[in-house]
């Protein structure tokens, strides 16, 4: 995406204070609208620290620290993005939260020898790189078209689904109740609650179906003995964050490379969100504003490890909430950020969240992670596949993304840095899709215009054959229906003729209901014409009259 594209996709610039996003509301409404934004994205903020914390082998109290830190960082990042300072912050109503795009890579790093310190070290370096390249990102983002980002987002969701399945079984493969019927039943029950709330309720409750599903599932788990809140009371109720509470950062090359790729994906998504919110608000979002928004993203991500948290980025679902509700004020979203920040200063809330049973998280995770994959598929559905090699690109990139999910030890015999990059499905898919996009779409030399590969040609041929089969199927059933109607019409007409020969109903001149076809009119006219012809044949001296007059005292009848 070039700077020109960014500029052309936006509206005319208005002075600060008269822009739609500068609208102000009374204090009470401002916080109410902000709370609505927070409730919409709350589940997405708390999920990454829980996933990564469990992968790193942390206990409930330690995961609570990660959750509190995630809330605090999300609140600070939201305030920076919405209110803004010089060079940092787009001043648009964008909610910032812990990004799902990084979860798969962080899980791969955290479950290794480096643990959380290696995760934090990779984030710091990758965020610094992202901050440095922000002025040039308009030129880099062209290498992340929808065919690349759609593939990566799809793999993000797919790579997280095994985590949801593990949660459904109990979350601990060494536990005695791993995969037990109560665990899986609780997970499925939570999933049903989420689906029912999404289907039958409207408005805010429907949008909060994940959060309510977690609450209801946890309440049900308590009497079943599947929930343990014994660690909630351990620790302070209010506490300021301790910098690097899990140790000083560790810098590993493979982890840094993987995280840098993911950071580029995050920057691409944020750019899209900035342009989208500008279109929703009908306000100008030029390259300068995009740069300020990206710098706020990267600055928050750079500071996050200091506060024991992970990369923050814009939440796309809140862009949709702005469009649905019409609440365009950036100050309302900033108020929501303040609520997030306050929640982050109460670790007891984080410990409560960390006590949610793993099966409950698994039931909700099926919807949550599956939705991420579907978002990628929806992006891929807008990609052009004719006359290019995009189909081959997606196929190969998805294959490399699935390999570490299906066979986790696939790269064990390779050098450590290779395994660190490609052991993450998201990183593998990103590397392959970007490289193939360069070869297939950016490099002009040797490109063929039509049917560039047997795979594309085969796909197009299958599509044509499928369309032809559908057309022939429709024609066959249409012809079959016509034959059935003709046969039924013939039977009914034969029945009418038989009735007329035997004199049934001729004096009344009426037509019984059984003589009517589906359309009725043609058969009635046919019957009446036959009756007039029969009268004219017997009495040529009498003019054939409409059947409605026959039998009404006609002396020649009978």
GROMACS .gro file of N, CA, C and O in nm, residues 430-495:
model
  264
  430UNK      N    1   0.407  -1.694   0.726
  430UNK     CA    2   0.441  -1.557   0.688
  430UNK      C    3   0.564  -1.555   0.597
  430UNK      O    4   0.564  -1.488   0.493
  431UNK      N    5   0.668  -1.629   0.634
  431UNK     CA    6   0.790  -1.631   0.553
  431UNK      C    7   0.762  -1.684   0.413
  431UNK      O    8   0.800  -1.624   0.311
  432UNK      N    9   0.692  -1.797   0.407
  432UNK     CA   10   0.665  -1.860   0.277
  432UNK      C   11   0.574  -1.772   0.192
  432UNK      O   12   0.598  -1.753   0.072
  433UNK      N   13   0.469  -1.716   0.251
  433UNK     CA   14   0.374  -1.636   0.172
  433UNK      C   15   0.439  -1.508   0.121
  433UNK      O   16   0.415  -1.467   0.006
  434UNK      N   17   0.522  -1.444   0.203
  434UNK     CA   18   0.590  -1.321   0.158
  434UNK      C   19   0.688  -1.352   0.046
  434UNK      O   20   0.694  -1.282  -0.055
  435UNK      N   21   0.767  -1.458   0.061
  435UNK     CA   22   0.863  -1.494  -0.043
  435UNK      C   23   0.794  -1.532  -0.173
  435UNK      O   24   0.834  -1.489  -0.283
  436UNK      N   25   0.687  -1.612  -0.165
  436UNK     CA   26   0.616  -1.650  -0.286
  436UNK      C   27   0.544  -1.531  -0.350
  436UNK      O   28   0.534  -1.523  -0.473
  437UNK      N   29   0.497  -1.438  -0.267
  437UNK     CA   30   0.436  -1.318  -0.324
  437UNK      C   31   0.538  -1.236  -0.402
  437UNK      O   32   0.508  -1.179  -0.508
  438UNK      N   33   0.661  -1.229  -0.349
  438UNK     CA   34   0.768  -1.159  -0.422
  438UNK      C   35   0.796  -1.228  -0.556
  438UNK      O   36   0.805  -1.162  -0.660
  439UNK      N   37   0.807  -1.359  -0.554
  439UNK     CA   38   0.842  -1.433  -0.676
  439UNK      C   39   0.727  -1.432  -0.776
  439UNK      O   40   0.748  -1.413  -0.896
  440UNK      N   41   0.604  -1.451  -0.728
  440UNK     CA   42   0.490  -1.467  -0.817
  440UNK      C   43   0.430  -1.334  -0.863
  440UNK      O   44   0.385  -1.322  -0.978
  441UNK      N   45   0.427  -1.235  -0.773
  441UNK     CA   46   0.352  -1.113  -0.802
  441UNK      C   47   0.436  -0.987  -0.816
  441UNK      O   48   0.392  -0.892  -0.881
  442UNK      N   49   0.554  -0.984  -0.755
  442UNK     CA   50   0.634  -0.863  -0.760
  442UNK      C   51   0.740  -0.867  -0.871
  442UNK      O   52   0.764  -0.767  -0.937
  443UNK      N   53   0.803  -0.980  -0.889
  443UNK     CA   54   0.906  -0.994  -0.992
  443UNK      C   55   0.837  -1.016  -1.127
  443UNK      O   56   0.765  -1.115  -1.145
  444UNK      N   57   0.859  -0.926  -1.220
  444UNK     CA   58   0.791  -0.931  -1.349
  444UNK      C   59   0.855  -1.027  -1.448
  444UNK      O   60   0.789  -1.075  -1.539
  445UNK      N   61   0.982  -1.057  -1.431
  445UNK     CA   62   1.055  -1.134  -1.530
  445UNK      C   63   0.999  -1.276  -1.540
  445UNK      O   64   0.977  -1.344  -1.440
  446UNK      N   65   0.972  -1.321  -1.665
  446UNK     CA   66   0.930  -1.458  -1.689
  446UNK      C   67   0.785  -1.486  -1.657
  446UNK      O   68   0.742  -1.601  -1.657
  447UNK      N   69   0.704  -1.382  -1.628
  447UNK     CA   70   0.564  -1.405  -1.593
  447UNK      C   71   0.481  -1.432  -1.717
  447UNK      O   72   0.494  -1.365  -1.818
  448UNK      N   73   0.392  -1.531  -1.708
  448UNK     CA   74   0.299  -1.561  -1.817
  448UNK      C   75   0.161  -1.508  -1.781
  448UNK      O   76   0.118  -1.516  -1.667
  449UNK      N   77   0.090  -1.459  -1.881
  449UNK     CA   78  -0.036  -1.389  -1.854
  449UNK      C   79  -0.153  -1.484  -1.835
  449UNK      O   80  -0.246  -1.454  -1.760
  450UNK      N   81  -0.152  -1.600  -1.905
  450UNK     CA   82  -0.268  -1.688  -1.899
  450UNK      C   83  -0.225  -1.826  -1.850
  450UNK      O   84  -0.124  -1.881  -1.894
  451UNK      N   85  -0.308  -1.884  -1.763
  451UNK     CA   86  -0.285  -2.017  -1.709
  451UNK      C   87  -0.139  -2.035  -1.667
  451UNK      O   88  -0.065  -2.117  -1.724
  452UNK      N   89  -0.090  -1.958  -1.569
  452UNK     CA   90   0.051  -1.962  -1.532
  452UNK      C   91   0.095  -2.094  -1.471
  452UNK      O   92   0.214  -2.121  -1.465
  453UNK      N   93   0.004  -2.177  -1.425
  453UNK     CA   94   0.045  -2.306  -1.370
  453UNK      C   95  -0.067  -2.407  -1.388
  453UNK      O   96  -0.184  -2.371  -1.406
  454UNK      N   97  -0.029  -2.535  -1.382
  454UNK     CA   98  -0.128  -2.641  -1.396
  454UNK      C   99  -0.225  -2.638  -1.279
  454UNK      O  100  -0.342  -2.675  -1.292
  455UNK      N  101  -0.180  -2.591  -1.160
  455UNK     CA  102  -0.268  -2.586  -1.044
  455UNK      C  103  -0.378  -2.483  -1.064
  455UNK      O  104  -0.496  -2.508  -1.037
  456UNK      N  105  -0.339  -2.364  -1.113
  456UNK     CA  106  -0.438  -2.260  -1.139
  456UNK      C  107  -0.534  -2.303  -1.249
  456UNK      O  108  -0.655  -2.284  -1.239
  457UNK      N  109  -0.476  -2.359  -1.357
  457UNK     CA  110  -0.561  -2.404  -1.467
  457UNK      C  111  -0.656  -2.513  -1.420
  457UNK      O  112  -0.774  -2.515  -1.456
  458UNK      N  113  -0.603  -2.606  -1.340
  458UNK     CA  114  -0.687  -2.713  -1.289
  458UNK      C  115  -0.798  -2.660  -1.200
  458UNK      O  116  -0.912  -2.705  -1.207
  459UNK      N  117  -0.765  -2.561  -1.117
  459UNK     CA  118  -0.867  -2.502  -1.031
  459UNK      C  119  -0.974  -2.434  -1.113
  459UNK      O  120  -1.093  -2.448  -1.086
  460UNK      N  121  -0.933  -2.358  -1.215
  460UNK     CA  122  -1.029  -2.290  -1.301
  460UNK      C  123  -1.116  -2.391  -1.375
  460UNK      O  124  -1.237  -2.373  -1.391
  461UNK      N  125  -1.050  -2.500  -1.422
  461UNK     CA  126  -1.126  -2.602  -1.494
  461UNK      C  127  -1.228  -2.668  -1.402
  461UNK      O  128  -1.343  -2.691  -1.442
  462UNK      N  129  -1.188  -2.696  -1.277
  462UNK     CA  130  -1.283  -2.756  -1.183
  462UNK      C  131  -1.398  -2.661  -1.155
  462UNK      O  132  -1.514  -2.704  -1.141
  463UNK      N  133  -1.369  -2.532  -1.147
  463UNK     CA  134  -1.474  -2.434  -1.124
  463UNK      C  135  -1.572  -2.431  -1.240
  463UNK      O  136  -1.693  -2.429  -1.221
  464UNK      N  137  -1.519  -2.436  -1.365
  464UNK     CA  138  -1.605  -2.436  -1.483
  464UNK      C  139  -1.690  -2.561  -1.485
  464UNK      O  140  -1.811  -2.557  -1.512
  465UNK      N  141  -1.627  -2.677  -1.458
  465UNK     CA  142  -1.701  -2.802  -1.458
  465UNK      C  143  -1.811  -2.800  -1.352
  465UNK      O  144  -1.925  -2.843  -1.377
  466UNK      N  145  -1.780  -2.747  -1.236
  466UNK     CA  146  -1.880  -2.739  -1.130
  466UNK      C  147  -1.997  -2.651  -1.171
  466UNK      O  148  -2.114  -2.685  -1.149
  467UNK      N  149  -1.968  -2.537  -1.233
  467UNK     CA  150  -2.075  -2.449  -1.279
  467UNK      C  151  -2.160  -2.516  -1.386
  467UNK      O  152  -2.284  -2.505  -1.385
  468UNK      N  153  -2.095  -2.588  -1.479
  468UNK     CA  154  -2.170  -2.658  -1.582
  468UNK      C  155  -2.257  -2.768  -1.521
  468UNK      O  156  -2.372  -2.788  -1.564
  469UNK      N  157  -2.203  -2.839  -1.423
  469UNK     CA  158  -2.281  -2.943  -1.357
  469UNK      C  159  -2.403  -2.885  -1.287
  469UNK      O  160  -2.513  -2.942  -1.291
  470UNK      N  161  -2.385  -2.772  -1.221
  470UNK     CA  162  -2.498  -2.707  -1.156
  470UNK      C  163  -2.603  -2.663  -1.256
  470UNK      O  164  -2.723  -2.678  -1.234
  471UNK      N  165  -2.559  -2.609  -1.370
  471UNK     CA  166  -2.652  -2.566  -1.473
  471UNK      C  167  -2.729  -2.685  -1.529
  471UNK      O  168  -2.852  -2.679  -1.548
  472UNK      N  169  -2.658  -2.794  -1.559
  472UNK     CA  170  -2.726  -2.913  -1.612
  472UNK      C  171  -2.822  -2.972  -1.510
  472UNK      O  172  -2.929  -3.020  -1.545
  473UNK      N  173  -2.781  -2.970  -1.384
  473UNK     CA  174  -2.869  -3.021  -1.280
  473UNK      C  175  -2.997  -2.940  -1.272
  473UNK      O  176  -3.107  -2.994  -1.262
  474UNK      N  177  -2.983  -2.805  -1.278
  474UNK     CA  178  -3.102  -2.719  -1.273
  474UNK      C  179  -3.191  -2.743  -1.395
  474UNK      O  180  -3.315  -2.749  -1.383
  475UNK      N  181  -3.129  -2.758  -1.514
  475UNK     CA  182  -3.208  -2.784  -1.634
  475UNK      C  183  -3.281  -2.918  -1.626
  475UNK      O  184  -3.396  -2.931  -1.668
  476UNK      N  185  -3.212  -3.020  -1.572
  476UNK     CA  186  -3.274  -3.152  -1.561
  476UNK      C  187  -3.398  -3.147  -1.471
  476UNK      O  188  -3.504  -3.199  -1.506
  477UNK      N  189  -3.385  -3.084  -1.355
  477UNK     CA  190  -3.499  -3.079  -1.264
  477UNK      C  191  -3.610  -2.990  -1.319
  477UNK      O  192  -3.728  -3.018  -1.296
  478UNK      N  193  -3.573  -2.885  -1.392
  478UNK     CA  194  -3.678  -2.803  -1.454
  478UNK      C  195  -3.754  -2.884  -1.559
  478UNK      O  196  -3.878  -2.876  -1.567
  479UNK      N  197  -3.682  -2.961  -1.638
  479UNK     CA  198  -3.748  -3.045  -1.740
  479UNK      C  199  -3.834  -3.153  -1.673
  479UNK      O  200  -3.945  -3.183  -1.717
  480UNK      N  201  -3.783  -3.210  -1.564
  480UNK     CA  202  -3.859  -3.312  -1.492
  480UNK      C  203  -3.988  -3.254  -1.435
  480UNK      O  204  -4.096  -3.316  -1.443
  481UNK      N  205  -3.978  -3.135  -1.377
  481UNK     CA  206  -4.098  -3.070  -1.324
  481UNK      C  207  -4.199  -3.041  -1.435
  481UNK      O  208  -4.320  -3.057  -1.416
  482UNK      N  209  -4.150  -2.996  -1.552
  482UNK     CA  210  -4.241  -2.967  -1.663
  482UNK      C  211  -4.312  -3.094  -1.710
  482UNK      O  212  -4.433  -3.092  -1.741
  483UNK      N  213  -4.238  -3.206  -1.715
  483UNK     CA  214  -4.301  -3.331  -1.756
  483UNK      C  215  -4.407  -3.375  -1.657
  483UNK      O  216  -4.514  -3.424  -1.695
  484UNK      N  217  -4.377  -3.358  -1.529
  484UNK     CA  218  -4.476  -3.396  -1.426
  484UNK      C  219  -4.601  -3.309  -1.437
  484UNK      O  220  -4.714  -3.360  -1.425
  485UNK      N  221  -4.583  -3.180  -1.461
  485UNK     CA  222  -4.699  -3.092  -1.475
  485UNK      C  223  -4.781  -3.128  -1.599
  485UNK      O  224  -4.904  -3.128  -1.595
  486UNK      N  225  -4.711  -3.160  -1.711
  486UNK     CA  226  -4.783  -3.197  -1.833
  486UNK      C  227  -4.861  -3.327  -1.814
  486UNK      O  228  -4.975  -3.340  -1.860
  487UNK      N  229  -4.799  -3.424  -1.747
  487UNK     CA  230  -4.868  -3.551  -1.724
  487UNK      C  231  -4.991  -3.531  -1.635
  487UNK      O  232  -5.098  -3.588  -1.659
  488UNK      N  233  -4.977  -3.449  -1.534
  488UNK     CA  234  -5.092  -3.424  -1.445
  488UNK      C  235  -5.202  -3.349  -1.517
  488UNK      O  236  -5.321  -3.379  -1.503
  489UNK      N  237  -5.165  -3.255  -1.603
  489UNK     CA  238  -5.263  -3.181  -1.681
  489UNK      C  239  -5.338  -3.277  -1.775
  489UNK      O  240  -5.460  -3.269  -1.790
  490UNK      N  241  -5.264  -3.370  -1.837
  490UNK     CA  242  -5.328  -3.464  -1.927
  490UNK      C  243  -5.426  -3.554  -1.853
  490UNK      O  244  -5.537  -3.581  -1.903
  491UNK      N  245  -5.387  -3.599  -1.733
  491UNK     CA  246  -5.479  -3.683  -1.655
  491UNK      C  247  -5.605  -3.608  -1.617
  491UNK      O  248  -5.717  -3.660  -1.626
  492UNK      N  249  -5.591  -3.483  -1.576
  492UNK     CA  250  -5.706  -3.404  -1.536
  492UNK      C  251  -5.797  -3.376  -1.656
  492UNK      O  252  -5.920  -3.382  -1.645
  493UNK      N  253  -5.737  -3.344  -1.771
  493UNK     CA  254  -5.819  -3.318  -1.890
  493UNK      C  255  -5.893  -3.443  -1.935
  493UNK      O  256  -6.009  -3.437  -1.979
  494UNK      N  257  -5.822  -3.560  -1.923
  494UNK     CA  258  -5.890  -3.686  -1.958
  494UNK      C  259  -6.007  -3.712  -1.864
  494UNK      O  260  -6.114  -3.757  -1.907
  495UNK      N  261  -5.990  -3.680  -1.738
  495UNK     CA  262  -6.098  -3.697  -1.641
  495UNK      C  263  -6.215  -3.605  -1.673
  495UNK      O  264  -6.331  -3.644  -1.663
   0.00000   0.00000   0.00000
